[in-house]
Amino acid sequence: MHSLHQRRLLLGVGGGIAAYKSAELVRELTRQGAEVRVVMTAAATEFITPLTLQALSGHPVRQALFDAQAEAGMDHITLARWAELVLIAPATADLMARLALGLADDLLTTLCLATEAPIALAPAMNRQMWAAPATRDNATLLTTRGLHLLGPADGEQACGESGLGRMLEPQEIARRATTLLSSGPLAGVRVVVTAGPTREAIDPVRFISNRSSGRMGYAVAQAAAEAGANVLLVSGPVALPAPAGVERIMVESAEQMYTEVMAHPCDLFIATAAVADYRPQITAATKLKKTAAEMSLPLTRNPDILAAVAALPQPPFTVGFAAETDQLEQYARGKLEAKRLNMIAANWVGERAAGAGFESDENALELFWPGGSLTLPRAAKLPLARHLVKVISEHFHQLRPSP
Ligand code: C5P
């Protein structure tokens, strides 16, 4: 089930050039199962037609406060009560100023006063306008009142300048909206999941890798997103689509995976990736030729990503995986201690796995933590991942009680 399944989102569109991205945003929200009603300001209709957003949302787009016909259907108060989240994207400097003042001079600002739903703004404006003291003050005032600011991002702007003020990409806005709407056990928790194999290049066409399909990790990422977490999936090469509501960064090698993981701080780190332990000491620049009867390939150790995360000065809650062919508990507990993890999920591979594990749709897990253990019986990877995430979140909250 998608994370926004049947959630009711009121999308307010302000009058800025980024309004063209609202079409993509409506598509993304509806793709994730949300019901979207769109309200446009008068200025927004200068940038994108109501018809476009009507076609994508499947509902008439509202513009005017005094529209007798529209008010005869869902009037503005009903619409304000209907919304579970009011999302304004783009939010212009003018719209932010009007909201800060509490004006109700058009339908969108009126709805913002009339709703009890959380309100999120995705600002989009020229960098100078974003930096202007009036906008700074308005942004501070709005956040103090409990409105959520999503972005803006840094980068190239439509005006030709570059700086802070770009609207976040629609996928990112949808992801943040999902988090805001979430009431699951991991609501608002930043989770990083590694998944899949890594590829260690020998030359431009050959590499060392392993049989990991990435399915367990992708299921864990999906289950964490369903539990309300803000999930980043750092994935090695696999043939799987990113789960709904999950941000994904694709990497090839262990070193690239290490760099991405270290660049993204989190509260909970789940390492499901089958990271190659070694990489060729030298990657040949051109394809190696088969001249000699024998060849040997000197290897060098890859960084242990999980151990490095667990050794950070303020480490997140860390969960490792251990695939073993024998002495499962002994090896798993050894890794739990050696890498200083909070939990390890171990599974059989090879003959003992009896069809579960790598490249399979099913798996079974033995969980170990300091002073305890639990068996998660064999199941399809997604239900198993949901079970795992439930157990992880209980331990996570025990260790870090919410304020
Ligand atoms: O030591 P071993 O490779 O068996 O440990 C497995 C666990 O450590 C998994 O959670 C795996 O994702 C993680 N790992 C890692 N970086 C490595 C090797 C393993 O994050 N270089």
Coordinates of C-alpha atoms and ligand atoms in Angstrom, one line a residue:
M1 CA 0.0 0.0 0.0
H2 CA 1.3 3.5 -0.8
S3 CA 2.3 5.7 2.0
L4 CA -0.2 8.5 1.0
H5 CA -3.0 6.0 0.3
Q6 CA -6.3 7.9 0.7
R7 CA -4.7 10.8 2.5
R8 CA -6.5 14.1 1.8
L9 CA -4.1 16.8 0.7
L10 CA -5.1 20.4 -0.2
L11 CA -2.4 21.8 -2.5
G12 CA -2.2 25.5 -2.7
V13 CA -0.4 26.9 -5.7
G14 CA 1.1 30.4 -5.5
G15 CA 2.1 32.6 -8.4
G16 CA 5.7 31.9 -9.2
I17 CA 7.6 30.3 -12.0
A18 CA 8.0 27.1 -9.9
A19 CA 4.2 26.7 -10.3
Y20 CA 5.0 24.6 -13.4
K21 CA 6.4 22.0 -11.1
S22 CA 3.1 21.8 -9.2
A23 CA 1.8 19.6 -12.1
E24 CA 4.5 17.1 -11.4
L25 CA 3.8 17.4 -7.7
V26 CA 0.1 16.6 -8.1
R27 CA 1.1 13.6 -10.2
E28 CA 3.5 12.4 -7.6
L29 CA 1.0 12.8 -4.8
T30 CA -1.8 11.0 -6.6
R31 CA 0.7 8.3 -7.8
Q32 CA 1.3 7.6 -4.1
G33 CA -2.4 7.3 -3.5
A34 CA -3.3 10.7 -2.1
E35 CA -6.5 12.5 -2.9
V36 CA -5.6 16.0 -4.0
R37 CA -7.7 19.1 -4.2
V38 CA -6.0 22.1 -5.7
V39 CA -6.5 25.8 -4.9
M40 CA -4.7 28.4 -7.0
T41 CA -4.1 32.0 -6.3
A42 CA -5.0 34.4 -9.1
A43 CA -1.2 34.9 -9.8
A44 CA -0.7 31.2 -10.1
T45 CA -3.0 31.0 -13.1
E46 CA -0.6 33.3 -15.0
F47 CA 2.0 30.5 -14.8
I48 CA -0.1 27.3 -15.2
T49 CA -3.6 26.6 -16.3
P50 CA -6.2 25.3 -13.8
L51 CA -7.2 22.8 -16.5
T52 CA -3.8 21.1 -16.2
L53 CA -4.1 20.7 -12.5
Q54 CA -7.8 19.7 -12.8
A55 CA -6.8 16.9 -15.2
L56 CA -4.0 15.6 -13.0
S57 CA -5.9 15.8 -9.7
G58 CA -9.2 14.6 -11.1
H59 CA -11.1 17.4 -9.3
P60 CA -12.1 20.9 -10.3
V61 CA -9.5 23.5 -9.3
R62 CA -10.7 26.2 -6.9
Q63 CA -9.6 29.8 -7.3
A64 CA -12.1 32.4 -6.1
L65 CA -13.4 32.8 -2.6
F66 CA -16.7 34.1 -3.9
D67 CA -17.6 31.4 -6.4
A68 CA -21.3 30.6 -5.8
Q69 CA -21.2 27.5 -7.8
A70 CA -18.1 26.0 -6.1
E71 CA -19.4 27.0 -2.7
A72 CA -22.6 25.2 -3.4
G73 CA -20.5 22.0 -3.5
M74 CA -17.7 21.9 -1.0
D75 CA -17.7 25.4 0.6
H76 CA -14.4 26.8 1.8
I77 CA -15.0 25.8 5.4
T78 CA -15.8 22.2 4.4
L79 CA -12.7 22.2 2.3
A80 CA -10.6 23.5 5.2
R81 CA -12.0 20.7 7.4
W82 CA -11.6 18.1 4.7
A83 CA -7.8 18.6 4.4
E84 CA -5.5 16.5 6.5
L85 CA -2.6 18.6 5.3
V86 CA -2.4 21.9 3.5
L87 CA 0.6 22.0 1.3
I88 CA 1.5 25.2 -0.5
A89 CA 4.0 24.8 -3.3
P90 CA 5.2 27.1 -4.5
A91 CA 4.9 29.6 -1.7
T92 CA 5.9 33.0 -2.9
A93 CA 7.3 35.8 -0.8
D94 CA 4.0 37.6 -1.1
L95 CA 2.0 34.6 0.0
M96 CA 4.2 34.1 3.0
A97 CA 3.8 37.8 3.9
R98 CA 0.0 37.5 3.6
L99 CA 0.0 34.4 5.8
A100 CA 2.2 36.0 8.3
L101 CA -0.2 38.9 8.5
G102 CA -3.2 36.6 8.8
L103 CA -4.9 38.1 5.8
A104 CA -7.9 36.3 4.3
D105 CA -8.1 38.1 1.0
D106 CA -8.4 35.1 -1.3
L107 CA -9.5 31.5 -1.0
L108 CA -6.0 30.1 -0.2
T109 CA -5.2 32.5 2.7
T110 CA -8.8 32.1 4.0
L111 CA -8.4 28.3 4.0
C112 CA -5.1 28.6 5.9
L113 CA -6.9 30.5 8.7
A114 CA -9.9 28.2 8.7
T115 CA -8.1 24.9 8.8
E116 CA -7.0 22.9 11.8
A117 CA -4.7 20.7 9.6
P118 CA -0.9 21.2 9.6
I119 CA 0.3 23.7 6.9
A120 CA 3.5 23.1 5.0
L121 CA 5.1 25.7 2.7
A122 CA 7.6 25.0 -0.1
P123 CA 9.1 28.5 -0.7
A124 CA 10.2 29.5 -4.1
M125 CA 11.6 32.8 -5.0
N126 CA 14.7 34.8 -6.1
R127 CA 17.5 34.4 -3.6
Q128 CA 17.5 38.1 -2.8
M129 CA 13.8 38.0 -2.0
W130 CA 14.4 34.9 0.3
A131 CA 17.3 36.7 2.0
A132 CA 15.3 40.0 2.4
P133 CA 14.8 40.9 6.1
A134 CA 11.0 41.0 5.7
T135 CA 10.9 37.4 4.3
R136 CA 13.3 36.2 7.0
D137 CA 11.0 37.6 9.7
N138 CA 7.9 36.2 8.0
A139 CA 9.6 32.7 7.7
T140 CA 10.5 32.8 11.4
L141 CA 7.1 34.0 12.5
L142 CA 5.4 31.3 10.4
T143 CA 7.6 28.5 11.8
T144 CA 7.0 29.8 15.3
R145 CA 3.3 29.4 14.7
G146 CA 3.9 25.8 13.8
L147 CA 3.8 26.0 10.0
H148 CA 6.4 23.7 8.3
L149 CA 8.9 25.1 5.9
L150 CA 10.0 22.6 3.3
G151 CA 13.2 24.1 1.8
P152 CA 14.0 26.1 -0.2
A153 CA 16.9 24.5 -2.0
D154 CA 20.1 26.0 -3.1
G155 CA 20.9 26.1 -6.8
E156 CA 20.1 27.7 -10.2
Q157 CA 17.1 29.9 -10.4
A158 CA 14.8 30.8 -13.2
C159 CA 16.0 34.4 -13.1
G160 CA 19.5 33.2 -14.0
E161 CA 21.0 33.7 -10.6
S162 CA 22.1 30.9 -8.3
G163 CA 21.4 30.6 -4.5
L164 CA 18.9 29.7 -1.9
G165 CA 15.3 30.1 -3.0
R166 CA 14.7 27.2 -5.5
M167 CA 11.6 25.2 -4.7
L168 CA 12.4 21.6 -3.6
E169 CA 11.9 19.0 -6.3
P170 CA 8.3 17.6 -6.3
Q171 CA 9.5 14.1 -5.2
E172 CA 11.2 15.6 -2.2
I173 CA 8.1 17.7 -1.3
A174 CA 5.9 14.6 -1.6
R175 CA 8.3 12.7 0.7
R176 CA 8.3 15.4 3.3
A177 CA 4.5 15.6 3.1
T178 CA 4.4 11.9 3.8
T179 CA 6.5 12.3 6.9
L180 CA 4.3 15.2 8.1
L181 CA 1.2 13.0 7.7
S182 CA 2.7 10.0 9.3
S183 CA 1.7 8.9 12.7
G184 CA 3.6 5.6 12.6
P185 CA 6.1 4.4 15.2
L186 CA 9.0 5.9 13.3
A187 CA 7.3 9.2 12.5
G188 CA 9.9 11.9 11.7
V189 CA 12.9 9.5 12.4
R190 CA 15.7 9.8 9.8
V191 CA 16.6 6.4 8.6
V192 CA 19.4 5.4 6.3
V193 CA 19.3 1.9 4.8
T194 CA 22.1 0.4 2.7
A195 CA 21.0 -2.4 0.2
G196 CA 22.2 -4.6 -2.6
P197 CA 25.6 -5.7 -3.6
T198 CA 28.6 -3.5 -4.4
R199 CA 30.7 -3.8 -7.5
E200 CA 34.5 -3.5 -7.2
A201 CA 36.0 -2.7 -10.6
I202 CA 38.8 -4.9 -11.9
D203 CA 38.9 -3.0 -15.3
P204 CA 36.3 -1.0 -17.2
V205 CA 34.3 -4.2 -18.0
R206 CA 34.8 -6.6 -15.1
F207 CA 34.1 -6.4 -11.4
I208 CA 33.9 -8.4 -8.2
S209 CA 30.4 -8.6 -6.8
N210 CA 28.0 -11.0 -5.1
R211 CA 24.5 -12.5 -5.4
S212 CA 22.6 -10.0 -3.2
S213 CA 19.4 -9.0 -5.0
G214 CA 18.7 -6.1 -2.7
R215 CA 15.2 -7.3 -2.0
M216 CA 15.5 -7.5 1.7
G217 CA 17.0 -4.0 2.0
Y218 CA 14.4 -2.5 -0.3
A219 CA 11.6 -4.2 1.8
V220 CA 13.2 -2.8 5.0
A221 CA 13.3 0.7 3.4
Q222 CA 9.7 0.4 2.4
A223 CA 8.6 -0.9 5.9
A224 CA 10.5 2.0 7.6
A225 CA 8.8 4.5 5.3
E226 CA 5.4 2.9 6.0
A227 CA 6.2 3.3 9.7
G228 CA 6.6 7.1 9.1
A229 CA 10.3 7.4 8.8
N230 CA 12.2 9.7 6.5
V231 CA 14.1 7.1 4.6
L232 CA 17.2 7.3 2.5
L233 CA 18.1 4.2 0.6
V234 CA 21.8 4.0 -0.5
S235 CA 21.7 1.2 -3.0
G236 CA 24.2 -0.8 -4.9
P237 CA 23.4 -1.9 -8.5
V238 CA 20.0 -3.8 -8.4
A239 CA 17.1 -4.1 -10.8
L240 CA 14.4 -2.8 -8.3
P241 CA 12.4 0.4 -8.4
A242 CA 12.7 2.7 -5.4
P243 CA 9.8 2.0 -3.0
A244 CA 7.2 4.8 -2.8
G245 CA 8.1 7.6 -0.4
V246 CA 11.8 6.5 -0.2
E247 CA 14.6 8.7 -1.4
R248 CA 17.3 6.7 -3.2
I249 CA 20.9 7.2 -4.1
M250 CA 22.5 4.6 -6.4
V251 CA 26.1 3.7 -6.0
E252 CA 28.5 1.1 -7.4
S253 CA 31.4 0.5 -5.1
A254 CA 31.8 0.1 -1.3
E255 CA 33.8 3.4 -1.2
Q256 CA 31.0 5.3 -2.9
M257 CA 28.5 3.7 -0.5
Y258 CA 30.7 4.7 2.4
T259 CA 30.9 8.3 1.1
E260 CA 27.1 8.7 0.7
V261 CA 26.3 7.1 4.1
M262 CA 28.8 9.4 5.8
A263 CA 27.3 12.4 4.1
H264 CA 23.8 11.7 5.4
P265 CA 23.5 11.8 9.2
C266 CA 20.6 9.8 10.6
D267 CA 18.9 8.6 13.8
L268 CA 18.7 4.9 12.7
F269 CA 21.1 3.1 10.4
I270 CA 20.2 -0.3 8.9
A271 CA 22.9 -1.9 7.0
T272 CA 21.5 -4.7 4.8
A273 CA 24.0 -4.2 1.9
A274 CA 26.2 -7.1 1.0
V275 CA 29.3 -4.9 0.8
A276 CA 32.3 -6.4 -0.9
D277 CA 35.0 -6.9 1.8
Y278 CA 37.8 -6.4 -0.7
R279 CA 38.4 -4.4 -3.9
P280 CA 41.2 -4.8 -6.5
Q281 CA 44.2 -2.9 -5.3
I282 CA 44.4 -1.3 -8.8
T283 CA 41.6 -0.8 -11.3
A284 CA 43.0 -1.2 -14.8
A285 CA 42.3 1.8 -17.0
T286 CA 41.8 -0.5 -20.1
K287 CA 40.5 -4.0 -20.5
L288 CA 42.9 -6.7 -19.2
K289 CA 44.1 -9.1 -21.8
K290 CA 44.3 -12.9 -21.3
T291 CA 48.0 -13.3 -22.1
A292 CA 49.4 -15.3 -19.1
A293 CA 48.1 -18.8 -18.2
E294 CA 47.6 -17.7 -14.6
M295 CA 47.0 -14.4 -13.0
S296 CA 46.5 -13.2 -9.5
L297 CA 44.6 -10.1 -8.4
P298 CA 45.9 -8.3 -5.3
L299 CA 43.0 -7.1 -3.2
T300 CA 42.7 -4.5 -0.5
R301 CA 40.2 -4.2 2.3
N302 CA 37.1 -2.0 1.8
P303 CA 36.0 0.3 4.6
D304 CA 33.5 -1.3 7.0
I305 CA 30.6 1.1 6.6
L306 CA 28.5 -0.2 9.4
A307 CA 31.4 -0.3 11.9
A308 CA 32.4 3.2 10.9
V309 CA 28.8 4.5 11.5
A310 CA 28.6 2.8 14.9
A311 CA 32.0 4.3 15.8
L312 CA 30.8 7.9 15.2
P313 CA 31.0 10.2 18.2
Q314 CA 27.2 10.4 18.3
P315 CA 26.2 7.2 16.5
P316 CA 22.7 6.5 15.3
F317 CA 20.9 3.4 16.5
T318 CA 22.7 0.8 14.4
V319 CA 21.3 -2.5 13.0
G320 CA 23.5 -4.9 11.0
F321 CA 22.8 -8.0 9.0
A322 CA 24.8 -11.1 9.0
A323 CA 24.4 -13.8 6.4
E324 CA 26.0 -17.0 7.7
T325 CA 26.5 -20.6 6.5
D326 CA 27.3 -22.0 10.0
Q327 CA 27.5 -21.1 13.7
L328 CA 24.9 -18.4 13.1
E329 CA 24.5 -17.1 16.7
Q330 CA 28.2 -17.2 17.5
Y331 CA 29.2 -15.2 14.4
A332 CA 26.3 -12.8 14.7
R333 CA 27.0 -12.1 18.3
G334 CA 30.7 -11.7 17.5
K335 CA 29.8 -9.0 14.9
L336 CA 27.3 -7.3 17.3
E337 CA 30.1 -6.8 19.8
A338 CA 33.0 -6.2 17.4
K339 CA 31.1 -3.5 15.5
R340 CA 29.4 -2.2 18.6
L341 CA 25.9 -2.5 17.2
N342 CA 22.6 -2.1 18.9
M343 CA 21.1 -5.1 17.0
I344 CA 22.0 -7.6 14.4
A345 CA 19.6 -9.6 12.1
A346 CA 21.2 -12.9 11.1
N347 CA 20.0 -15.3 8.4
W348 CA 21.2 -18.6 7.0
V349 CA 22.6 -18.7 3.5
G350 CA 23.8 -21.7 1.5
E351 CA 22.5 -25.2 2.3
R352 CA 21.0 -24.3 5.7
A353 CA 18.9 -21.5 4.1
A354 CA 16.7 -24.1 2.3
G355 CA 15.7 -21.7 -0.5
A356 CA 15.4 -18.6 1.7
G357 CA 17.9 -15.7 1.8
F358 CA 19.9 -14.3 -1.2
E359 CA 18.0 -14.1 -4.5
S360 CA 14.9 -15.5 -2.8
D361 CA 11.5 -13.9 -2.0
E362 CA 11.5 -15.4 1.4
N363 CA 13.7 -15.1 4.4
A364 CA 13.9 -15.9 8.1
L365 CA 15.8 -13.8 10.7
E366 CA 17.3 -14.4 14.1
L367 CA 17.6 -11.1 15.9
F368 CA 20.3 -10.5 18.6
W369 CA 21.0 -7.5 20.8
P370 CA 23.0 -7.2 23.9
G371 CA 21.2 -9.4 26.4
G372 CA 18.4 -10.7 24.2
S373 CA 17.3 -12.4 21.0
L374 CA 14.2 -13.1 18.9
T375 CA 13.3 -15.3 16.0
L376 CA 11.3 -13.8 13.1
P377 CA 9.9 -16.9 11.4
R378 CA 10.3 -17.5 7.7
A379 CA 8.0 -15.2 5.6
A380 CA 8.0 -13.2 2.4
K381 CA 10.5 -10.4 2.6
L382 CA 8.1 -7.5 2.9
P383 CA 6.0 -8.8 5.9
L384 CA 9.3 -10.0 7.5
A385 CA 10.7 -6.5 7.0
R386 CA 7.6 -4.9 8.6
H387 CA 8.0 -7.3 11.6
L388 CA 11.7 -6.4 11.8
V389 CA 11.0 -2.6 11.7
K390 CA 8.4 -3.0 14.4
V391 CA 11.0 -4.7 16.7
I392 CA 13.7 -2.2 15.8
S393 CA 11.4 0.8 16.5
E394 CA 10.5 -0.6 20.0
H395 CA 14.2 -0.9 20.8
F396 CA 15.0 2.4 19.2
H397 CA 12.4 4.2 21.4
Q398 CA 13.6 2.3 24.6
L399 CA 17.1 3.7 24.0
R400 CA 15.9 7.2 23.0
P401 CA 12.7 8.0 24.7
S402 CA 10.9 10.8 23.0
P403 CA 10.9 14.1 24.9
Ligands
C5P1 O1 31.3 -8.5 8.7 P1 30.2 -8.8 7.8 O2 30.4 -8.3 6.4 O3 29.6 -10.1 7.8 O4 29.0 -7.8 8.4 C1 27.8 -7.7 7.8 C2 27.2 -6.4 8.2 O5 28.1 -5.3 8.0 C3 26.0 -6.1 7.2 O6 25.1 -5.3 8.0 C4 26.7 -5.2 6.2 O7 25.8 -4.4 5.5 C5 27.7 -4.5 7.0 N1 29.0 -4.2 6.2 C6 29.3 -2.9 5.9 N2 30.5 -2.6 5.3 C7 31.3 -3.5 4.9 C8 31.0 -4.9 5.3 C9 29.8 -5.1 5.9 O8 28.5 -2.0 6.2 N3 32.4 -3.2 4.3

